[in-house]
CSV table of C-alpha atoms and ligand atoms in Angstrom, one decimal:
chain,number,residue,atom,x,y,z
A,598,MET,CA,0.0,0.1,-0.1
A,599,LYS,CA,2.8,2.4,1.1
A,600,SER,CA,4.2,2.6,-2.7
A,601,GLN,CA,0.9,4.0,-3.9
A,602,LEU,CA,1.2,7.0,-1.7
A,603,LYS,CA,2.1,10.1,-3.4
A,604,LYS,CA,5.2,11.8,-2.0
A,605,ILE,CA,4.6,15.3,-1.1
A,606,ALA,CA,6.8,18.0,0.4
A,607,ILE,CA,6.0,21.6,1.7
A,608,VAL,CA,8.2,24.4,1.5
A,609,GLY,CA,7.4,26.9,4.0
A,610,ALA,CA,5.8,24.2,6.4
A,611,SER,CA,6.3,26.4,9.6
A,612,GLY,CA,3.9,29.3,8.5
A,613,TYR,CA,0.2,29.2,8.8
A,614,SER,CA,-0.7,28.0,5.2
A,615,GLY,CA,2.2,25.5,5.9
A,616,GLU,CA,1.1,24.1,9.0
A,617,GLU,CA,-2.4,23.8,7.7
A,618,LEU,CA,-1.1,21.8,4.7
A,619,VAL,CA,0.8,19.7,7.4
A,620,ARG,CA,-2.5,18.9,9.2
A,621,LEU,CA,-4.3,18.0,6.1
A,622,LEU,CA,-1.5,16.0,4.5
A,623,LEU,CA,-0.5,14.0,7.8
A,624,SER,CA,-4.0,12.3,7.8
A,625,HIS,CA,-4.5,12.2,4.0
A,626,PRO,CA,-5.1,8.5,2.8
A,627,HIS,CA,-3.2,8.9,-0.5
A,628,ALA,CA,-0.2,11.1,0.6
A,629,GLU,CA,3.0,10.5,2.3
A,630,LEU,CA,4.7,13.6,3.7
A,631,THR,CA,8.4,13.1,2.8
A,632,ALA,CA,9.9,16.8,3.3
A,633,VAL,CA,9.0,19.9,5.3
A,634,THR,CA,11.1,22.9,5.2
A,635,SER,CA,11.9,25.8,7.6
A,636,ARG,CA,14.9,27.8,7.8
A,637,GLN,CA,14.4,28.7,11.5
A,638,TYR,CA,13.4,25.3,12.6
A,639,ALA,CA,15.9,23.2,10.4
A,640,GLY,CA,16.7,20.1,12.5
A,641,GLN,CA,13.6,20.0,14.6
A,642,THR,CA,10.9,17.4,14.4
A,643,LEU,CA,7.3,18.3,13.3
A,644,ALA,CA,6.1,17.1,16.6
A,645,ARG,CA,8.3,19.4,18.5
A,646,VAL,CA,7.5,22.5,16.5
A,647,PHE,CA,3.8,21.8,16.5
A,648,PRO,CA,2.8,19.8,19.4
A,649,ARG,CA,-0.6,19.3,18.3
A,650,PHE,CA,0.8,17.0,15.8
A,651,ALA,CA,2.8,14.9,18.3
A,652,SER,CA,0.3,11.9,18.3
A,653,HIS,CA,0.9,11.4,14.6
A,654,PRO,CA,3.7,8.8,14.3
A,655,ARG,CA,5.1,10.6,11.3
A,656,ALA,CA,5.3,13.9,13.2
A,657,LYS,CA,7.9,12.2,15.5
A,658,GLU,CA,10.3,11.2,12.7
A,659,LEU,CA,9.8,13.9,10.1
A,660,ARG,CA,12.3,16.9,10.7
A,661,PHE,CA,12.2,20.3,9.1
A,662,SER,CA,14.9,21.0,6.8
A,663,GLU,CA,16.5,23.8,4.9
A,664,PRO,CA,14.6,24.4,1.6
A,665,LYS,CA,16.9,22.9,-1.2
A,666,PRO,CA,15.0,22.5,-4.6
A,667,GLU,CA,17.6,19.8,-5.7
A,668,LEU,CA,16.9,17.8,-2.7
A,669,LEU,CA,13.2,18.3,-2.7
A,670,ALA,CA,13.2,17.0,-6.2
A,671,LYS,CA,14.5,13.7,-5.1
A,672,GLN,CA,12.1,13.6,-2.1
A,673,ALA,CA,8.9,14.2,-3.8
A,674,GLY,CA,6.8,14.3,-6.9
A,675,LEU,CA,4.6,17.2,-5.9
A,676,VAL,CA,5.8,20.3,-3.9
A,677,PHE,CA,3.5,22.8,-2.2
A,678,LEU,CA,5.2,26.3,-1.8
A,679,ALA,CA,3.8,28.1,1.0
A,680,LEU,CA,6.1,31.1,0.9
A,681,PRO,CA,5.9,34.8,0.4
A,682,HIS,CA,5.4,36.0,-3.0
A,683,GLY,CA,8.6,36.8,-5.0
A,684,VAL,CA,10.4,33.9,-3.0
A,685,ALA,CA,8.2,31.2,-4.4
A,686,ALA,CA,9.1,31.7,-8.0
A,687,GLU,CA,12.8,31.0,-7.0
A,688,TYR,CA,11.8,27.6,-5.8
A,689,ALA,CA,9.1,27.0,-8.7
A,690,VAL,CA,11.6,27.4,-11.4
A,691,PRO,CA,14.0,24.8,-10.6
A,692,LEU,CA,11.5,22.3,-9.0
A,693,LEU,CA,9.7,22.4,-12.6
A,694,ARG,CA,12.7,22.1,-14.3
A,695,ALA,CA,13.4,18.8,-12.4
A,696,GLY,CA,10.0,17.5,-13.6
A,697,VAL,CA,8.2,18.3,-10.2
A,698,THR,CA,4.7,19.3,-9.9
A,699,VAL,CA,4.2,22.6,-8.0
A,700,ILE,CA,1.3,23.8,-6.3
A,701,ASP,CA,2.1,27.6,-5.3
A,702,LEU,CA,0.1,29.1,-2.6
A,703,SER,CA,1.5,32.5,-3.2
A,704,ALA,CA,0.5,35.2,-5.8
A,705,ASP,CA,3.5,34.4,-8.0
A,706,PHE,CA,1.7,32.7,-10.7
A,707,ARG,CA,-2.0,33.7,-10.4
A,708,VAL,CA,-1.9,36.7,-12.8
A,709,LYS,CA,-1.2,36.1,-16.6
A,710,SER,CA,0.3,39.6,-17.0
A,711,ALA,CA,3.8,40.5,-16.0
A,712,ALA,CA,2.9,44.1,-16.1
A,713,VAL,CA,-0.1,43.7,-13.8
A,714,TYR,CA,2.2,41.8,-11.5
A,715,ARG,CA,4.6,44.7,-11.5
A,716,GLU,CA,1.9,47.2,-10.9
A,717,PHE,CA,0.4,45.3,-7.9
A,718,TYR,CA,3.4,43.8,-6.3
A,719,GLY,CA,5.9,46.5,-7.0
A,720,HIS,CA,8.7,44.5,-8.5
A,721,ASP,CA,9.4,42.7,-11.8
A,722,HIS,CA,8.3,39.2,-12.1
A,723,PRO,CA,10.8,36.6,-11.3
A,724,ALA,CA,9.8,34.1,-13.9
A,725,PRO,CA,7.5,35.7,-16.7
A,726,GLU,CA,8.2,33.0,-19.1
A,727,LEU,CA,5.9,30.7,-16.4
A,728,LEU,CA,3.0,32.9,-16.3
A,729,ALA,CA,1.1,31.2,-19.4
A,730,LYS,CA,1.8,27.8,-18.2
A,731,ALA,CA,0.2,28.2,-14.8
A,732,VAL,CA,-3.4,27.0,-14.2
A,733,TYR,CA,-5.4,29.2,-11.7
A,734,GLY,CA,-6.2,26.7,-9.1
A,735,LEU,CA,-9.9,27.2,-8.5
A,736,PRO,CA,-11.2,23.7,-8.6
A,737,GLU,CA,-14.8,24.6,-9.3
A,738,ILE,CA,-14.0,26.6,-12.5
A,739,TYR,CA,-10.8,25.0,-13.7
A,740,ARG,CA,-11.1,21.3,-12.8
A,741,ALA,CA,-10.1,19.9,-16.2
A,742,GLU,CA,-7.0,22.4,-16.5
A,743,ILE,CA,-5.8,21.5,-12.9
A,744,ARG,CA,-6.0,17.7,-13.9
A,745,LYS,CA,-3.2,18.4,-16.2
A,746,ALA,CA,-1.1,21.3,-14.9
A,747,SER,CA,2.4,21.1,-13.9
A,748,LEU,CA,2.4,24.4,-12.2
A,749,ILE,CA,-0.9,25.1,-10.1
A,750,ALA,CA,-1.2,29.0,-8.8
A,751,SER,CA,-3.7,28.5,-5.9
A,752,PRO,CA,-5.8,31.7,-5.5
A,753,GLY,CA,-5.9,34.1,-2.4
A,754,CYS,CA,-8.2,33.9,0.3
A,755,TYR,CA,-10.1,36.9,-0.5
A,756,PRO,CA,-10.0,36.2,-4.2
A,757,THR,CA,-11.9,32.6,-3.5
A,758,SER,CA,-14.4,34.2,-1.2
A,759,ILE,CA,-15.1,36.9,-4.1
A,760,LEU,CA,-14.9,34.7,-7.2
A,761,LEU,CA,-16.9,31.8,-6.5
A,762,PRO,CA,-20.0,33.5,-5.6
A,763,THR,CA,-19.6,36.1,-8.5
A,764,ILE,CA,-18.4,34.0,-11.6
A,765,PRO,CA,-21.6,32.1,-12.1
A,766,LEU,CA,-23.6,35.1,-12.0
A,767,LEU,CA,-21.3,37.0,-14.6
A,768,LYS,CA,-21.1,34.1,-16.8
A,769,ALA,CA,-25.0,33.7,-16.8
A,770,GLY,CA,-25.4,37.6,-17.6
A,771,LEU,CA,-27.6,38.1,-14.7
A,772,VAL,CA,-25.6,40.9,-13.2
A,773,ARG,CA,-23.7,43.8,-14.5
A,774,PRO,CA,-20.0,43.7,-14.6
A,775,ALA,CA,-19.6,47.4,-13.7
A,776,GLY,CA,-20.1,48.5,-10.2
A,777,ILE,CA,-19.4,45.3,-8.3
A,778,ILE,CA,-18.7,46.3,-4.4
A,779,ALA,CA,-17.1,43.6,-2.2
A,780,ASP,CA,-16.7,44.0,1.5
A,781,SER,CA,-14.5,41.3,3.2
A,782,LEU,CA,-13.7,40.6,7.0
A,783,SER,CA,-10.6,38.7,7.6
A,784,GLY,CA,-9.2,36.8,10.7
A,785,VAL,CA,-5.7,37.7,11.4
A,786,SER,CA,-4.1,34.6,10.4
A,787,GLY,CA,-4.6,35.8,6.9
A,788,ALA,CA,-1.5,38.1,7.5
A,789,GLY,CA,0.7,35.2,8.1
A,790,ARG,CA,2.9,34.0,11.2
A,791,LYS,CA,5.0,37.0,11.2
A,792,ALA,CA,5.8,39.2,14.1
A,793,GLU,CA,4.6,42.7,13.1
A,794,ARG,CA,3.5,45.3,15.5
A,795,GLU,CA,-0.2,45.7,13.7
A,796,TYR,CA,-0.6,42.0,14.0
A,797,LEU,CA,0.1,41.9,18.0
A,798,PHE,CA,-2.7,40.6,20.1
A,799,VAL,CA,-3.0,44.0,21.7
A,800,GLU,CA,-3.5,45.8,18.4
A,801,CYS,CA,-6.0,43.3,16.9
A,802,ASN,CA,-8.1,42.2,19.8
A,803,GLU,CA,-11.3,44.4,20.4
A,804,SER,CA,-10.3,46.0,17.2
A,805,ALA,CA,-12.0,46.0,13.3
A,806,ARG,CA,-10.2,48.2,10.8
A,807,PRO,CA,-10.1,48.4,6.9
A,808,TYR,CA,-6.8,48.3,5.1
A,809,GLY,CA,-5.3,48.0,1.7
A,810,ILE,CA,-7.7,50.9,0.4
A,811,PRO,CA,-8.2,51.5,-2.5
A,812,LYS,CA,-6.1,48.9,-4.3
A,813,HIS,CA,-5.3,45.7,-2.5
A,814,ARG,CA,-3.0,43.4,-4.3
A,815,HIS,CA,-5.9,40.6,-4.5
A,816,LEU,CA,-7.6,42.9,-6.9
A,817,SER,CA,-5.1,41.9,-9.7
A,818,GLU,CA,-6.2,38.4,-9.9
A,819,ILE,CA,-9.9,38.9,-8.6
A,820,GLU,CA,-10.4,41.3,-11.8
A,821,GLN,CA,-8.6,39.1,-14.0
A,822,GLU,CA,-10.9,36.0,-13.2
A,823,LEU,CA,-13.9,38.2,-13.1
A,824,SER,CA,-13.1,39.7,-16.6
A,825,PHE,CA,-12.6,36.2,-18.0
A,826,ALA,CA,-16.1,35.2,-16.7
A,827,ALA,CA,-17.5,38.4,-18.1
A,828,GLY,CA,-16.0,38.5,-21.3
A,829,THR,CA,-15.2,42.2,-20.7
A,830,PRO,CA,-12.7,43.9,-18.3
A,831,VAL,CA,-14.2,44.2,-14.9
A,832,ILE,CA,-13.0,46.7,-12.1
A,833,ILE,CA,-14.5,46.5,-8.7
A,834,GLN,CA,-14.4,48.3,-5.5
A,835,PHE,CA,-13.0,46.1,-2.7
A,836,THR,CA,-12.5,46.9,1.2
A,837,PRO,CA,-10.8,44.1,3.1
A,838,HIS,CA,-11.1,44.5,7.0
A,839,LEU,CA,-9.1,42.9,9.8
A,840,ILE,CA,-11.3,41.5,12.4
A,841,PRO,CA,-10.4,40.1,15.8
A,842,ALA,CA,-10.8,36.4,15.0
A,843,SER,CA,-7.8,34.0,14.4
A,844,ARG,CA,-9.6,32.4,11.3
A,845,GLY,CA,-12.2,33.0,8.7
A,846,ILE,CA,-13.3,35.4,6.2
A,847,LEU,CA,-16.7,36.8,5.4
A,848,THR,CA,-17.4,38.5,2.2
A,849,THR,CA,-20.5,40.6,1.3
A,850,LEU,CA,-20.9,41.5,-2.3
A,851,TYR,CA,-23.4,44.3,-4.0
A,852,LEU,CA,-24.2,43.7,-7.6
A,853,ASP,CA,-26.5,45.5,-9.9
A,854,LEU,CA,-28.7,43.3,-12.1
A,855,LYS,CA,-28.5,43.1,-15.8
A,856,LYS,CA,-32.3,43.6,-15.9
A,857,PRO,CA,-33.5,45.4,-12.9
A,858,PHE,CA,-37.0,44.0,-11.6
A,859,ALA,CA,-39.8,46.5,-11.2
A,860,ASN,CA,-42.5,44.4,-9.4
A,861,ALA,CA,-42.9,41.3,-7.1
A,862,ALA,CA,-43.8,39.0,-10.1
A,863,GLU,CA,-40.5,39.9,-11.8
A,864,MET,CA,-38.6,39.6,-8.6
A,865,PHE,CA,-40.1,36.0,-8.4
A,866,VAL,CA,-38.7,35.0,-11.9
A,867,LEU,CA,-35.4,36.7,-10.9
A,868,THR,CA,-35.2,34.6,-7.8
A,869,GLY,CA,-35.9,31.4,-9.7
A,870,GLN,CA,-33.0,32.4,-12.4
A,871,ILE,CA,-30.6,33.2,-9.8
A,872,SER,CA,-31.2,29.8,-7.7
A,873,GLU,CA,-31.1,28.1,-10.7
A,874,CYS,CA,-27.7,29.5,-12.0
A,875,TYR,CA,-26.1,28.7,-8.5
A,876,GLN,CA,-27.7,25.1,-8.4
A,877,LYS,CA,-26.2,24.7,-12.0
A,878,ALA,CA,-22.7,25.8,-11.1
A,879,TYR,CA,-22.4,24.2,-7.7
A,880,GLY,CA,-25.4,22.0,-6.8
A,881,ARG,CA,-23.1,19.1,-7.1
A,882,GLU,CA,-19.8,20.6,-5.7
A,883,PRO,CA,-18.6,19.0,-2.5
A,884,PHE,CA,-17.0,22.0,-1.0
A,885,VAL,CA,-19.8,24.7,-1.9
A,886,ARG,CA,-22.8,25.0,0.2
A,887,LEU,CA,-25.4,26.9,-1.0
A,888,LEU,CA,-27.7,28.5,1.7
A,889,GLU,CA,-31.1,28.6,0.1
A,890,GLY,CA,-33.4,28.9,3.1
A,891,LYS,CA,-33.2,31.4,5.8
A,892,GLU,CA,-29.6,30.6,6.7
A,893,LEU,CA,-26.9,33.1,6.2
A,894,PRO,CA,-23.0,32.1,6.2
A,895,ASP,CA,-21.2,32.3,9.3
A,896,THR,CA,-17.3,31.8,9.7
A,897,LYS,CA,-18.0,29.5,12.6
A,898,ASN,CA,-19.6,26.9,10.3
A,899,VAL,CA,-16.6,26.8,7.8
A,900,VAL,CA,-13.5,27.3,10.1
A,901,GLY,CA,-11.6,24.2,9.9
A,902,THR,CA,-13.3,22.9,6.8
A,903,ASN,CA,-12.8,23.0,2.9
A,904,VAL,CA,-16.3,24.4,2.6
A,905,ILE,CA,-17.3,27.9,1.2
A,906,GLU,CA,-20.9,29.0,2.2
A,907,ILE,CA,-22.8,31.2,0.0
A,908,ALA,CA,-26.3,33.2,0.4
A,909,TRP,CA,-28.0,35.8,-1.4
A,910,ARG,CA,-30.9,37.9,-1.3
A,911,LEU,CA,-32.5,40.5,-3.6
A,912,ASP,CA,-33.1,43.7,-2.2
A,913,PRO,CA,-36.6,45.3,-3.5
A,914,ARG,CA,-35.8,48.6,-2.0
A,915,THR,CA,-32.4,49.2,-3.8
A,916,GLY,CA,-32.9,46.7,-6.6
A,917,ARG,CA,-29.6,45.2,-5.8
A,918,LEU,CA,-28.3,41.6,-5.2
A,919,ILE,CA,-26.4,41.0,-2.1
A,920,VAL,CA,-24.6,37.9,-2.1
A,921,MET,CA,-22.4,36.8,1.0
A,922,SER,CA,-19.8,33.9,1.6
A,923,ALA,CA,-17.9,32.5,4.3
A,924,GLU,CA,-14.7,30.5,4.2
A,925,ASP,CA,-11.7,29.5,6.2
A,926,ASN,CA,-8.9,31.8,4.9
A,927,LEU,CA,-6.2,28.9,5.6
A,928,THR,CA,-8.5,26.0,4.3
A,929,LYS,CA,-10.8,26.8,1.4
A,930,GLY,CA,-9.1,30.1,0.9
A,931,ALA,CA,-5.4,28.4,0.9
A,932,SER,CA,-4.2,24.9,2.0
A,933,GLY,CA,-7.5,23.0,1.6
A,934,GLN,CA,-8.1,24.2,-1.9
A,935,ALA,CA,-4.7,23.6,-2.7
A,936,VAL,CA,-5.0,19.8,-1.5
A,937,GLN,CA,-8.1,19.8,-3.6
A,938,SER,CA,-6.2,20.7,-6.4
A,939,MET,CA,-3.5,18.1,-5.5
A,940,ASN,CA,-6.2,15.4,-5.5
A,941,LEU,CA,-7.5,16.6,-8.9
A,942,ARG,CA,-3.8,16.5,-10.3
A,943,CYS,CA,-2.9,12.8,-8.9
A,944,GLY,CA,-6.0,11.4,-10.1
A,945,ILE,CA,-7.3,10.3,-6.6
A,946,PRO,CA,-10.8,11.3,-5.1
A,947,GLU,CA,-11.2,15.1,-5.0
A,948,THR,CA,-12.8,15.0,-1.5
A,949,ALA,CA,-9.8,12.8,-0.1
A,950,GLY,CA,-8.4,13.9,3.1
A,951,LEU,CA,-10.7,17.0,3.1
A,952,VAL,CA,-13.9,15.5,4.7
B,690,NAP,N1,-2.4,33.2,5.5
B,690,NAP,C1,-3.5,33.1,4.6
B,690,NAP,O1,-4.6,33.2,5.2
B,690,NAP,C2,-3.1,32.6,3.2
B,690,NAP,C3,-4.1,32.5,2.2
B,690,NAP,C4,-3.9,32.2,1.0
B,690,NAP,C5,-2.6,32.4,0.5
B,690,NAP,N2,-1.6,32.8,1.3
B,690,NAP,C6,-0.4,32.8,0.7
B,690,NAP,O2,0.6,31.8,1.1
B,690,NAP,C7,1.7,32.2,1.2
B,690,NAP,C8,2.3,31.7,2.9
B,690,NAP,O3,1.6,32.5,3.4
B,690,NAP,P1,1.6,32.3,5.3
B,690,NAP,O4,0.3,33.0,5.7
B,690,NAP,O5,1.5,30.7,5.7
B,690,NAP,O6,3.0,32.8,5.5
B,690,NAP,P2,3.7,32.8,6.8
B,690,NAP,O7,2.9,32.2,7.8
B,690,NAP,O8,4.5,33.9,7.0
B,690,NAP,O9,5.0,31.6,6.4
B,690,NAP,C9,5.8,31.9,5.3
B,690,NAP,C10,6.7,30.5,5.3
B,690,NAP,O10,7.7,30.8,4.5
B,690,NAP,C11,8.9,30.5,5.0
B,690,NAP,N3,9.9,31.5,4.3
B,690,NAP,C12,9.7,32.8,4.5
B,690,NAP,N4,10.7,33.3,3.6
B,690,NAP,C13,11.4,32.4,3.2
B,690,NAP,C14,12.3,32.4,2.3
B,690,NAP,N5,13.1,33.5,1.5
B,690,NAP,N6,13.1,31.2,1.8
B,690,NAP,C15,12.5,29.9,2.3
B,690,NAP,N7,11.3,29.9,3.0
B,690,NAP,C16,10.8,31.2,3.5
B,690,NAP,C17,8.8,30.4,6.4
B,690,NAP,O11,9.9,29.8,7.2
B,690,NAP,P3,11.4,30.2,7.7
B,690,NAP,O12,11.1,31.5,7.7
B,690,NAP,O13,11.5,29.3,8.9
B,690,NAP,O14,11.9,29.7,6.6
B,690,NAP,C18,7.4,30.2,6.8
B,690,NAP,O15,7.3,28.8,6.8
B,690,NAP,C19,1.9,33.3,1.0
B,690,NAP,O16,2.3,33.8,-0.5
B,690,NAP,C20,0.6,34.1,1.2
B,690,NAP,O17,0.1,35.1,0.6
B,690,NAP,C21,-1.8,32.9,2.8
């Protein structure tokens, strides 16, 4: 049985999304974690650095190592990069050259244009020749492409929470591509496991604040993917907020309808069309929970799971469609979604290790 397991490595396994990958992969029925890297913890076992995994036998033997692409290429057939943007590409290039499949959780390969990357990330793209090769790792939208990809760019946490609710509506022509507004609330783990004053407990606890306005970096991939869905350039208004929670993202979207409704009968028809649109897109998706009754999304329902909850309401007073989503930024918004892509790429059940 052991020989059938896929050999998997994680570069940047000591960060928040790396730790979440470790959690998912230690208990994955088709994966064997063969290498985990961290410069600061090199030489220490997983069990020592993350005592919560200590009861897993593999955590007692597997030690963090320095990230060395040539060694990783011998240890694993698929490598997750849970590294800061800019750094991830440095590892992706030699790993791909060595024939390893790469799933990158950073922003390095999410946008197709090197000029857009430079505009939003403030430096030249380290490997622009790979941008066309990369597949955007949103399984519900790019499942067929992910199955064949050697470089998978896993989406950002905010983008996942905005794209999954919006893409089906744009594709169906139910909402206008112009004037989309997205407000998102995120837990502090979204900023990574780094010690910076603005993320200290006393700075974040009992505080809620916007940031990254008006041009958060994630807009680059959000607008790219919404433009693909709409078939026309899309620019949105996006305001992220930091809230005093460890994990979870709640997003509220305000959308203008293509054909506004004038009365209750037209609203009834539109309600049916929106419901049908979402059912068609996600009715059979294992990780999208459509809330069609009175329920509304709540991060407490999804934290620690790979599920995104989506609900919507038509507002007869403003004539707008309000769509809400909730996900765990570290799971569906990062590592869970990346494992979902790994499952697709490796030809194993898409839900393996995630339910
Ligand atoms: N946090 C989220 O909610 C989230 C969601 C979606 C996507 N992402 C993306 O996923 C990536 C990782 O995010 P994170 O939040 O997990 O970050 P993090 O907690 O800060 O962890 C970063 C990891 O990278 C390693 N690292 C940092 N600089 C490195 C370098 N120059 N060379 C080799 N290793 C290096 C660190 O370990 P050592 O310093 O010990 O080597 C650590 O393991 C980022 O690109 C982020 O944008 C994060």
